[in-house]
mmCIF file of C-alpha atoms in Angstrom:
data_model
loop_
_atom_site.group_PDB
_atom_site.id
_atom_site.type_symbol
_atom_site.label_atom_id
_atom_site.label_comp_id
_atom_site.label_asym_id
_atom_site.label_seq_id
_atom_site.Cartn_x
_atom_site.Cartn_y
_atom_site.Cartn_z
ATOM 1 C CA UNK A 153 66.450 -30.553 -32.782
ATOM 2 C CA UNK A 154 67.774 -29.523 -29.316
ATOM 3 C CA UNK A 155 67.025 -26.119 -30.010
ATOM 4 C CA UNK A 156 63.516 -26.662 -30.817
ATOM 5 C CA UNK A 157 62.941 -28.820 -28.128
ATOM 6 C CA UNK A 158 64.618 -25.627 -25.941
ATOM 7 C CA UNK A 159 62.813 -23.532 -27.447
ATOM 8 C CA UNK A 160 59.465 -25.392 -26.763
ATOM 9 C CA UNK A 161 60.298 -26.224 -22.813
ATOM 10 C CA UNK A 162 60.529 -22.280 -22.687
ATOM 11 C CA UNK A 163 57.530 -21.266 -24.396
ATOM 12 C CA UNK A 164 54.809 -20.281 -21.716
ATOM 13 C CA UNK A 165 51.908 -22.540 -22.117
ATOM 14 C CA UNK A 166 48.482 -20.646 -21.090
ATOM 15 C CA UNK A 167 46.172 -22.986 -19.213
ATOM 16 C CA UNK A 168 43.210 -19.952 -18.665
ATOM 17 C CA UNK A 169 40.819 -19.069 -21.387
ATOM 18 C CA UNK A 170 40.971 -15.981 -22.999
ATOM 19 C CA UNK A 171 39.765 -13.071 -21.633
ATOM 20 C CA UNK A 172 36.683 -11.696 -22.741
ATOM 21 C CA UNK A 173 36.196 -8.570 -24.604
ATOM 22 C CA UNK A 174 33.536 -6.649 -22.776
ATOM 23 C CA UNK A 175 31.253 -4.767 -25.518
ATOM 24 C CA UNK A 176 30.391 -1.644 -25.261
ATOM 25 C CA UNK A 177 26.498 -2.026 -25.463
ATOM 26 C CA UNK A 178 27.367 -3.852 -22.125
ATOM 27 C CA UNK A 179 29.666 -1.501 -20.501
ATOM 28 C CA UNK A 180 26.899 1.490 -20.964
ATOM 29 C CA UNK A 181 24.021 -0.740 -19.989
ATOM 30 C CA UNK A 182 25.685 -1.740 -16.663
ATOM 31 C CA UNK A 183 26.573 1.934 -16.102
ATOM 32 C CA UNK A 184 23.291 2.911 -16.612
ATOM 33 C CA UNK A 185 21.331 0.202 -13.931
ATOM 34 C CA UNK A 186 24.155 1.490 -11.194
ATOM 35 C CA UNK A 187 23.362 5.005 -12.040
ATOM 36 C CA UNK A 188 19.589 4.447 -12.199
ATOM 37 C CA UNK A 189 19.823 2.382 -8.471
ATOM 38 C CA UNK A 190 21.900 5.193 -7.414
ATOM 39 C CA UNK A 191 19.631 7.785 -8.376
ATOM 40 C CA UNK A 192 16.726 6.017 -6.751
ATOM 41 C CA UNK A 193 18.827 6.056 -2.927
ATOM 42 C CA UNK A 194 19.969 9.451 -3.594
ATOM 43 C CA UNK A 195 16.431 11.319 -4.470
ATOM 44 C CA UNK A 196 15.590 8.738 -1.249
ATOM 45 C CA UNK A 197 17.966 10.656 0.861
ATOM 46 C CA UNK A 198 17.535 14.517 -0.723
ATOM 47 C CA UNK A 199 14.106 14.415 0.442
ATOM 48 C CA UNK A 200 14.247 13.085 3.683
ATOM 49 C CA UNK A 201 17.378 16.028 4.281
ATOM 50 C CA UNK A 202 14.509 18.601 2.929
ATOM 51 C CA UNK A 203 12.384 17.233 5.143
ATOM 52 C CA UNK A 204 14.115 17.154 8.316
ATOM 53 C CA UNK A 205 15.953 20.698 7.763
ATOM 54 C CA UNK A 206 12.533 22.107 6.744
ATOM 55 C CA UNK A 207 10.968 20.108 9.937
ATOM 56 C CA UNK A 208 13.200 21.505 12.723
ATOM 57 C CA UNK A 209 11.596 25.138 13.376
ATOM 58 C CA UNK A 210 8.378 23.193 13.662
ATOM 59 C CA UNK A 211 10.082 20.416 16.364
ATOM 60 C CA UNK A 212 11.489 23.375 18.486
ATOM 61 C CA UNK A 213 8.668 26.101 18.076
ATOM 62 C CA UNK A 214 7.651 28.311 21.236
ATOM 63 C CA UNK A 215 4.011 27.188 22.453
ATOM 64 C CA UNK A 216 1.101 28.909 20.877
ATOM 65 C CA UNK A 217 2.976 29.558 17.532
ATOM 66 C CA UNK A 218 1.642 26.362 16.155
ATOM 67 C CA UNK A 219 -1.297 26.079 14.029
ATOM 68 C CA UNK A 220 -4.605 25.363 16.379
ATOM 69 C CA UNK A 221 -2.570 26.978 19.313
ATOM 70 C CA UNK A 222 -1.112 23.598 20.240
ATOM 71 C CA UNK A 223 1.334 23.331 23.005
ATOM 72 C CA UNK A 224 3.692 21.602 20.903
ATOM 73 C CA UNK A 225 4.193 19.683 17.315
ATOM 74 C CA UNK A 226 3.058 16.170 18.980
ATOM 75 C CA UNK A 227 0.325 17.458 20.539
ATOM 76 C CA UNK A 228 -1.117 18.606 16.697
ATOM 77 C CA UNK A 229 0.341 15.916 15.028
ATOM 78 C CA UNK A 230 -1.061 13.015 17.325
ATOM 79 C CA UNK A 231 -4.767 13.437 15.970
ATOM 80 C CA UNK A 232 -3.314 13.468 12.747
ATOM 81 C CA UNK A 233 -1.371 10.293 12.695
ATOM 82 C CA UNK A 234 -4.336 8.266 14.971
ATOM 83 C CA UNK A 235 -6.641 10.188 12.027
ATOM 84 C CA UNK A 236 -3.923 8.461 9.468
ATOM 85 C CA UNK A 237 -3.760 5.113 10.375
ATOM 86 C CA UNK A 238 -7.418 4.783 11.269
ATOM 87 C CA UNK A 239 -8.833 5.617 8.045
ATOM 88 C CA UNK A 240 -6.475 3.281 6.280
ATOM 89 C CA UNK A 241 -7.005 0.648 8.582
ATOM 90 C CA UNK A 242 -10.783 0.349 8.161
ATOM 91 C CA UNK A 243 -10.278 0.540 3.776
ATOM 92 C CA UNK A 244 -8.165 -2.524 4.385
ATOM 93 C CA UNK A 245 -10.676 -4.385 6.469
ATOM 94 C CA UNK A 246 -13.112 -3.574 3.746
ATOM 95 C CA UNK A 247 -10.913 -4.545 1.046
ATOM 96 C CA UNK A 248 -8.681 -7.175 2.084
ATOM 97 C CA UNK A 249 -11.969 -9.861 1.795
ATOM 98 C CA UNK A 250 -12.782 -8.186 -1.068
ATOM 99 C CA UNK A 251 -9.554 -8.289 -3.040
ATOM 100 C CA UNK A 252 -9.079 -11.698 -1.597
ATOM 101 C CA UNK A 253 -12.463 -13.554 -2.968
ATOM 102 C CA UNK A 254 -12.306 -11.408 -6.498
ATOM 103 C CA UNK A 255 -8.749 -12.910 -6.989
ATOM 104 C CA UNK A 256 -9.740 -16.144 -6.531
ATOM 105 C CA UNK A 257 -13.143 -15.802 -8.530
ATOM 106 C CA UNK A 258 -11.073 -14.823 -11.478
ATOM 107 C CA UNK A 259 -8.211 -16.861 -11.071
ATOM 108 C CA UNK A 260 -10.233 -20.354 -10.478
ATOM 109 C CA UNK A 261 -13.756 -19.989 -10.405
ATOM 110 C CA UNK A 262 -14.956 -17.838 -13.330
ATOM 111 C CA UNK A 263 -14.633 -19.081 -17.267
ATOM 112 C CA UNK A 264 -12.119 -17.570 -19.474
ATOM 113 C CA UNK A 265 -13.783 -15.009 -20.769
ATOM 114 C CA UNK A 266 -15.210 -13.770 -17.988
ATOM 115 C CA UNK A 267 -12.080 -13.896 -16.022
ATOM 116 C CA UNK A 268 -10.347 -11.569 -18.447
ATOM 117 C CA UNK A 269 -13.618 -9.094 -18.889
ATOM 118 C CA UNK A 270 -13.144 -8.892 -14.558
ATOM 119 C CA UNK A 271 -9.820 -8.057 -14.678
ATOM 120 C CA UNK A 272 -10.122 -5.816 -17.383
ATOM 121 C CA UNK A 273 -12.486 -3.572 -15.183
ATOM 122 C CA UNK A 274 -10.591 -4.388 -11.946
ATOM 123 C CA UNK A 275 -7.204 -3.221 -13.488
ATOM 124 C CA UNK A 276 -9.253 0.211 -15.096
ATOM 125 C CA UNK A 277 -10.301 0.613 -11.863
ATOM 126 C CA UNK A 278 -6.446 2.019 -11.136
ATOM 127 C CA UNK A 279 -6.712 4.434 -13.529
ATOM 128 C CA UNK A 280 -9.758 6.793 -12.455
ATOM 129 C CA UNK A 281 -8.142 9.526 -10.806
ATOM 130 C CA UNK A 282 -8.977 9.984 -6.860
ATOM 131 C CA UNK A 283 -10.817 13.348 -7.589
ATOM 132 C CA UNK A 284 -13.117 11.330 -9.188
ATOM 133 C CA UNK A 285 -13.423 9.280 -5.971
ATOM 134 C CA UNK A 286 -14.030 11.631 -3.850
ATOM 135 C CA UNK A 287 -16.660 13.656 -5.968
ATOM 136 C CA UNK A 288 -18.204 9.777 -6.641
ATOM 137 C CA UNK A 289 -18.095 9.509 -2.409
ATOM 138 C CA UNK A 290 -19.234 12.885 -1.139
ATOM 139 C CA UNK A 291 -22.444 13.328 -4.019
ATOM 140 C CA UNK A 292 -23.050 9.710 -4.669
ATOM 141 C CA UNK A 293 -22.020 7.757 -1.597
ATOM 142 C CA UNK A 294 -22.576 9.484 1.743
ATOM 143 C CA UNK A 295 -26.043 10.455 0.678
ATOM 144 C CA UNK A 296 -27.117 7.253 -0.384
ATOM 145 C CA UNK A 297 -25.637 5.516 3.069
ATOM 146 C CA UNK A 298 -26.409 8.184 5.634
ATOM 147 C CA UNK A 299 -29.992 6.043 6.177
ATOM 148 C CA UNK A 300 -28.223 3.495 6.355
ATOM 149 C CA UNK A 301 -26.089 5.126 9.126
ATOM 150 C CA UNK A 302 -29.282 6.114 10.943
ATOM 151 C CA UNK A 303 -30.415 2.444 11.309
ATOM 152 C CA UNK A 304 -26.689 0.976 12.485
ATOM 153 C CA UNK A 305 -26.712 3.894 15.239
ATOM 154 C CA UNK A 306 -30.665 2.578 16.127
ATOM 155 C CA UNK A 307 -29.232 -1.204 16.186
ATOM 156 C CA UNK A 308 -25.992 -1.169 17.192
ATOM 157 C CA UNK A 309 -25.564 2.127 19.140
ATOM 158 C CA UNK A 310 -24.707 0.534 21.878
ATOM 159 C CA UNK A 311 -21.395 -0.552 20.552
ATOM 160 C CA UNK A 312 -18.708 2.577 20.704
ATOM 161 C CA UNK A 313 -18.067 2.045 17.182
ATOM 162 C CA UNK A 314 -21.975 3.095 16.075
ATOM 163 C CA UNK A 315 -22.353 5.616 18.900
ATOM 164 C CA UNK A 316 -23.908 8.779 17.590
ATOM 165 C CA UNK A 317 -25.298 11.025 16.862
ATOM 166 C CA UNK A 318 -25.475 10.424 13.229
ATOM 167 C CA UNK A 319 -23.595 12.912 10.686
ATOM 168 C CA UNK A 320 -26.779 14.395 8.962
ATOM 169 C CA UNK A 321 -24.335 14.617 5.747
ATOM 170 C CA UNK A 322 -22.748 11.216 5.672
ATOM 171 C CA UNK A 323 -19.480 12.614 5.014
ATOM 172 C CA UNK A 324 -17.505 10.389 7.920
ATOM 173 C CA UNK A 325 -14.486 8.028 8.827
ATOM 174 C CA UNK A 326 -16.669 5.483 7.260
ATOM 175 C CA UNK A 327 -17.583 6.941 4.061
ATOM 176 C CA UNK A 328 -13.960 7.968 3.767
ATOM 177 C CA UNK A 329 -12.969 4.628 4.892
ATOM 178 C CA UNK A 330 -15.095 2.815 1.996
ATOM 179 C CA UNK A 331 -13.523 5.335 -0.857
ATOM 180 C CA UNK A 332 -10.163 4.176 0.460
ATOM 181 C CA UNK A 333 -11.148 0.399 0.118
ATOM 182 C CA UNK A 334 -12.317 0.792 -3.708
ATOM 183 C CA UNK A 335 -9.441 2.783 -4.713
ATOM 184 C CA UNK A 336 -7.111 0.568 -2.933
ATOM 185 C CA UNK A 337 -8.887 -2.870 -4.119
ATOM 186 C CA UNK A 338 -7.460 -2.413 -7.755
ATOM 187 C CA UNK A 339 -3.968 -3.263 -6.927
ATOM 188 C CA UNK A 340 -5.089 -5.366 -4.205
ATOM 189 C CA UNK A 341 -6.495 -7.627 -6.097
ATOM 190 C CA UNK A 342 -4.072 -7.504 -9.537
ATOM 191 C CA UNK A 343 -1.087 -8.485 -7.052
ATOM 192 C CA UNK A 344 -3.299 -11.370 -5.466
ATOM 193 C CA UNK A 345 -4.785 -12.394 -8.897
ATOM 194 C CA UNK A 346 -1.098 -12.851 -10.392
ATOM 195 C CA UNK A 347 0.242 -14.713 -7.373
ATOM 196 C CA UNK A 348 -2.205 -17.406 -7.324
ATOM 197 C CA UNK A 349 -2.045 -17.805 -11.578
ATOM 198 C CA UNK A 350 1.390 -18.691 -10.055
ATOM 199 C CA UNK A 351 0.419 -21.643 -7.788
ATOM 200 C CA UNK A 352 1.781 -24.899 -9.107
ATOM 201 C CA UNK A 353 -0.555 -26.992 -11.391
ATOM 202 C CA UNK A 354 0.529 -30.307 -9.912
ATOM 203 C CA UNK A 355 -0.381 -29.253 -6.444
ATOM 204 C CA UNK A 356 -3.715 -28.429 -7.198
ATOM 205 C CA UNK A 357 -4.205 -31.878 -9.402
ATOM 206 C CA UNK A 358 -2.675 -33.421 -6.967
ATOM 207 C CA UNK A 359 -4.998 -32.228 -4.335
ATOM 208 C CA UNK A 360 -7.774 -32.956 -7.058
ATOM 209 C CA UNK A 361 -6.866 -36.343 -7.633
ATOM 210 C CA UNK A 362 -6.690 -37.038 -3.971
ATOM 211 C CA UNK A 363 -10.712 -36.592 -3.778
ATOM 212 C CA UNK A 364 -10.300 -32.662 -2.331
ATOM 213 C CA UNK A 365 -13.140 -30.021 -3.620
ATOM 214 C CA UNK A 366 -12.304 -26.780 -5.160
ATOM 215 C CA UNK A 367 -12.218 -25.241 -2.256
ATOM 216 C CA UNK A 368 -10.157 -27.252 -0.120
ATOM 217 C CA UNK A 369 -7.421 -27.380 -3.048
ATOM 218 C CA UNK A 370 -7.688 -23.953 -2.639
ATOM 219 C CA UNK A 371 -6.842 -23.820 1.064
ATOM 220 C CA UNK A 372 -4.226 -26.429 0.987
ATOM 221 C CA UNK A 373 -2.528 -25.594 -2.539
ATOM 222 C CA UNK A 374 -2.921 -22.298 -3.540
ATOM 223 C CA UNK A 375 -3.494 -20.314 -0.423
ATOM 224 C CA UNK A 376 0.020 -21.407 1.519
ATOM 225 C CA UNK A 377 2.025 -20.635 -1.753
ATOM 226 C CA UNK A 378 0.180 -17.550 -1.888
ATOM 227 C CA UNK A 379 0.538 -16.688 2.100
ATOM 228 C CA UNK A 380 3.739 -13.843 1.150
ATOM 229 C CA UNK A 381 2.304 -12.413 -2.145
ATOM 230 C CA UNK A 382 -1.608 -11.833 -0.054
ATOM 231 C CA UNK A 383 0.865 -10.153 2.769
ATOM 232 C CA UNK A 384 2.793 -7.750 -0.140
ATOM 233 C CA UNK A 385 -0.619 -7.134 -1.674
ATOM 234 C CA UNK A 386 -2.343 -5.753 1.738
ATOM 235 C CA UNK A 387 0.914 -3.470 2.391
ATOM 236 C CA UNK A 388 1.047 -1.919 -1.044
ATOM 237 C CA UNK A 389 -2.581 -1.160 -0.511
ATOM 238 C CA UNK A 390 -1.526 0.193 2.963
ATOM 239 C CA UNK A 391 0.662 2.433 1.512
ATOM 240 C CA UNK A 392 -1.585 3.354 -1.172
ATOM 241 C CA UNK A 393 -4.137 4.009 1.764
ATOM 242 C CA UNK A 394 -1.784 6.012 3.991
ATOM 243 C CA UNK A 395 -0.843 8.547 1.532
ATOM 244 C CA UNK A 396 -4.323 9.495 -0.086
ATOM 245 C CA UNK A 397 -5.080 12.947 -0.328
ATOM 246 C CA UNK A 398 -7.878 14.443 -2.335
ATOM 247 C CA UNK A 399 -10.486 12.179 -2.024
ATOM 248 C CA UNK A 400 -10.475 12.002 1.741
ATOM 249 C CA UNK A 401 -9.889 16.085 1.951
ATOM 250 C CA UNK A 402 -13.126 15.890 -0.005
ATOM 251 C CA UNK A 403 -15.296 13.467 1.861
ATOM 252 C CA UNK A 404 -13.839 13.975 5.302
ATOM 253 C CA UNK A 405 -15.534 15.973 7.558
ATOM 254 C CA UNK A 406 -12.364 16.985 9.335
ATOM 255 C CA UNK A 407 -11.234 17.936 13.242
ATOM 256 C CA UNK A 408 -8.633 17.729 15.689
ATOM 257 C CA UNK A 409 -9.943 14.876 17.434
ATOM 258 C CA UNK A 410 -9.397 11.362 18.821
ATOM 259 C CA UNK A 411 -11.749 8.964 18.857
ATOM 260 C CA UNK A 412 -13.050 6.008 17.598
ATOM 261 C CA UNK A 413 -16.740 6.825 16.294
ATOM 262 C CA UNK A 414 -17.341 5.642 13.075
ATOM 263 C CA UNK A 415 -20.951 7.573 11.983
ATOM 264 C CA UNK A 416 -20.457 10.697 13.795
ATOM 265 C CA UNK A 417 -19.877 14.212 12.069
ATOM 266 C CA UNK A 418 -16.279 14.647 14.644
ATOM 267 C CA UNK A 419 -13.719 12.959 12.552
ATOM 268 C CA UNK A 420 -9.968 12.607 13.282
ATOM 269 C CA UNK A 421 -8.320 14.062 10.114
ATOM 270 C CA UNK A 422 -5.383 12.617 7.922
ATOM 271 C CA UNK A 423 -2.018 14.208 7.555
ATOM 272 C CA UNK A 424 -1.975 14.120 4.089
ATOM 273 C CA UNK A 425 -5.276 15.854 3.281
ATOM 274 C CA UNK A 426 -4.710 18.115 6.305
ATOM 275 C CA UNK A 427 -1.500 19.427 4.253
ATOM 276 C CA UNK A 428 -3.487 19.501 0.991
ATOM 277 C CA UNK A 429 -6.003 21.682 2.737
ATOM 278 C CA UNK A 430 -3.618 24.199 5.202
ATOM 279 C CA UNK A 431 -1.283 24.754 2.937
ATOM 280 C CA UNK A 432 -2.028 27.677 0.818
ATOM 281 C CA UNK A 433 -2.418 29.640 3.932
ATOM 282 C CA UNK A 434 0.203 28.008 5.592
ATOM 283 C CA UNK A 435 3.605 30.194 6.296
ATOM 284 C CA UNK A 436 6.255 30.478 8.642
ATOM 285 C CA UNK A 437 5.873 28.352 11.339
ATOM 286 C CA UNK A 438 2.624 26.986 10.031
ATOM 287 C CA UNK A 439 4.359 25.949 6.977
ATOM 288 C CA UNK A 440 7.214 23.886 9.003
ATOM 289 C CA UNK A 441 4.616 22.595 11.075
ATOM 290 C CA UNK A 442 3.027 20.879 8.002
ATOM 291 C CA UNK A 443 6.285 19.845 6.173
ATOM 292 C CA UNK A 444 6.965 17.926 9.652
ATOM 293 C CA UNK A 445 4.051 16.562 9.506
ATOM 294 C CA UNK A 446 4.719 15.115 5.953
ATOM 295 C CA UNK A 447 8.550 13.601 7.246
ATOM 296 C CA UNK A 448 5.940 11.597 10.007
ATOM 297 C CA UNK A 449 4.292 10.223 7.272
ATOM 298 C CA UNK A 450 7.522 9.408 5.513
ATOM 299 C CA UNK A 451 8.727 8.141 8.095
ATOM 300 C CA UNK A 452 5.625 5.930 9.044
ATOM 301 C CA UNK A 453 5.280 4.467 5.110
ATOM 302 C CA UNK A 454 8.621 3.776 5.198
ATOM 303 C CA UNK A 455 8.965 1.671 8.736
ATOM 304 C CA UNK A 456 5.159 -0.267 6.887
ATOM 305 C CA UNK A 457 7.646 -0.564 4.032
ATOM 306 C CA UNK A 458 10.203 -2.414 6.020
ATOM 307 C CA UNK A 459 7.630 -4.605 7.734
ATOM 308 C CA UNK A 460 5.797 -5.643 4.769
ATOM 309 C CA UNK A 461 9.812 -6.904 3.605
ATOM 310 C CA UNK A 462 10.366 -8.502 7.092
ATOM 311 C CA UNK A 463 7.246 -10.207 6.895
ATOM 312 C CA UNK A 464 7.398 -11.672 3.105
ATOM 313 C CA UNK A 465 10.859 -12.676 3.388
ATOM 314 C CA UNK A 466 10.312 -14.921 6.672
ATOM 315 C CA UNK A 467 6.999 -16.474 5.246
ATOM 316 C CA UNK A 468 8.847 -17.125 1.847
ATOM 317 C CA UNK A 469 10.324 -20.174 3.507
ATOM 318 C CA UNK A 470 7.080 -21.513 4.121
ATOM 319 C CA UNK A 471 4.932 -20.204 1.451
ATOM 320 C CA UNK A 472 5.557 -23.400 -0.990
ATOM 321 C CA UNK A 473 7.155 -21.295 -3.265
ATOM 322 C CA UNK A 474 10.673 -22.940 -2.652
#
């Protein structure tokens, strides 16, 4: 009986639980998420090395060997970036109401049915290619609008903005500018739609209850837990706006210009459709020129990107969502 009791104080007694057997359907799932986030940082940082090797003749060419004799690569890229941002800043203007009151028509104002038939044609809406667009804006749009031009520059020419004279075509910053605003209003307003599905029921009964109207439940329930999802929605149409090519190369009336007009037939051009449209007689230094161009555009969608995250996650405190 000693023994056994010996034998007993010796044993080790385990006080962990058993280690689990990882499977190997595990194992080669979690393998393949690291490899597939890897792959995504490492594409990431291939092409911005292409693009700054490929960009360096371009930052360091002698003057006069750039395209449009400029003095230097800034000096041809500035109207090109102002050209950039402009046009994408007047779609989202256009669209941001837009995508805004659409989202909340189908989301709490319309009936069922109809609510799904408008998102139906809102979410097809993302799948007719920009060519499209831009045929749809240069044959259908800018002829029907250029009277319409006439009058604003007859009314309002007195504002900068109107000044003319008048593009006799219609193909402007503003046509371009309203293409932009329906092609980037799909996602717009699928992003904004979804978000405020998501707004909790009991605020909005609660709001009810408390005597508010529809619209008021919509400003005090729906719209602050919305506040970081309407933010993401506006930058993913930014980016959408920034990096459109065909359809503004189609209804742009393009030049190496500055300014502000909105009606006029001088139009500061975008880099992306300037590279769509110089570069199959682009080479040499020409062809650096318009790969550098491209890493300023990479560079500016990316530092959007960053803002648009800044921006959601310092709102999400204060968006209700929590």
């Amino acid at each position: 009986m000693n023994n056994h009791m010996t034998a007993t104080a010796e044993r080790p007694v385990s006080t962990g639980r058993p280690k689990a057997k990882i499977r190997l359907g595990d194992r080669v799932f979690s393998t393949a998420t690291v490899l597939s986030g890897s792959l995504i940082l490492l594409v990431l940082v291939l092409v911005a090395a292409f693009l700054v090797a490929q960009s360096l003749p371009a930052f360091f060419a002698a003057k006069g060997t750039l395209p449009d004799s400029s003095t230097n690569f800034w000096t041809y890229v500035g109207p090109l970036v102002f050209g950039t941002v402009w046009a994408a800043f007047l779609a989202l203007i256009i669209a941001t109401p837009l995508a805004l009151g659409i989202a909340l028509f189908i989301s709490h104002y319309a009936p069922r049915r109809i609510s799904q038939l408008l998102g139906y044609i809102i979410d097809l809406l993302a799948a007719v290619p920009s060519v499209v667009f831009g045929l749809w804006g240069v044959l259908v749009l800018a002829p029907f609008i250029q009277p319409f031009y006439n009058t604003l520059v007859d009314k309002l020419g007195w504002i900068p903005l109107f000044a003319g004279p008048v593009s006799g075509t219609g193909k402007t910053i503003l046509t371009a500018a309203i293409v932009l605003a329906v092609m980037v209003l799909p996602i717009m307003t699928a992003v904004m739609r979804e978000i405020f599905l998501q707004a909790p029921v009991l605020h909005e009964e609660a709001a009810l209850a408390l005597g508010a109207t529809r619209w008021e439940m919509i400003r005090m329930a729906v719209l602050p837990f919305a506040r970081s999802g309407i933010v993401s929605a506006i930058m993913l149409g930014l980016g959408r706006a920034l990096g459109e090519t065909l359809a503004i190369a189609i209804v742009l009336s393009p030049a190496t210009v500055i300014n502000v007009f909105l009606l006029t037939s001088q139009n500061p051009n975008t880099i992306a459709a300037n590279i769509a449209l110089q570069f199959n007689e682009a080479q040499g230094v020409g062809l650096n020129t318009l790969i550098a161009s491209g890493l300023i555009l990479f560079v500016i969608t990316l530092l959007i990107n960053m803002l648009a995250r800044y921006v959601v996650n310092r709102r999400k405190d204060f968006s209700g969502a929590n």
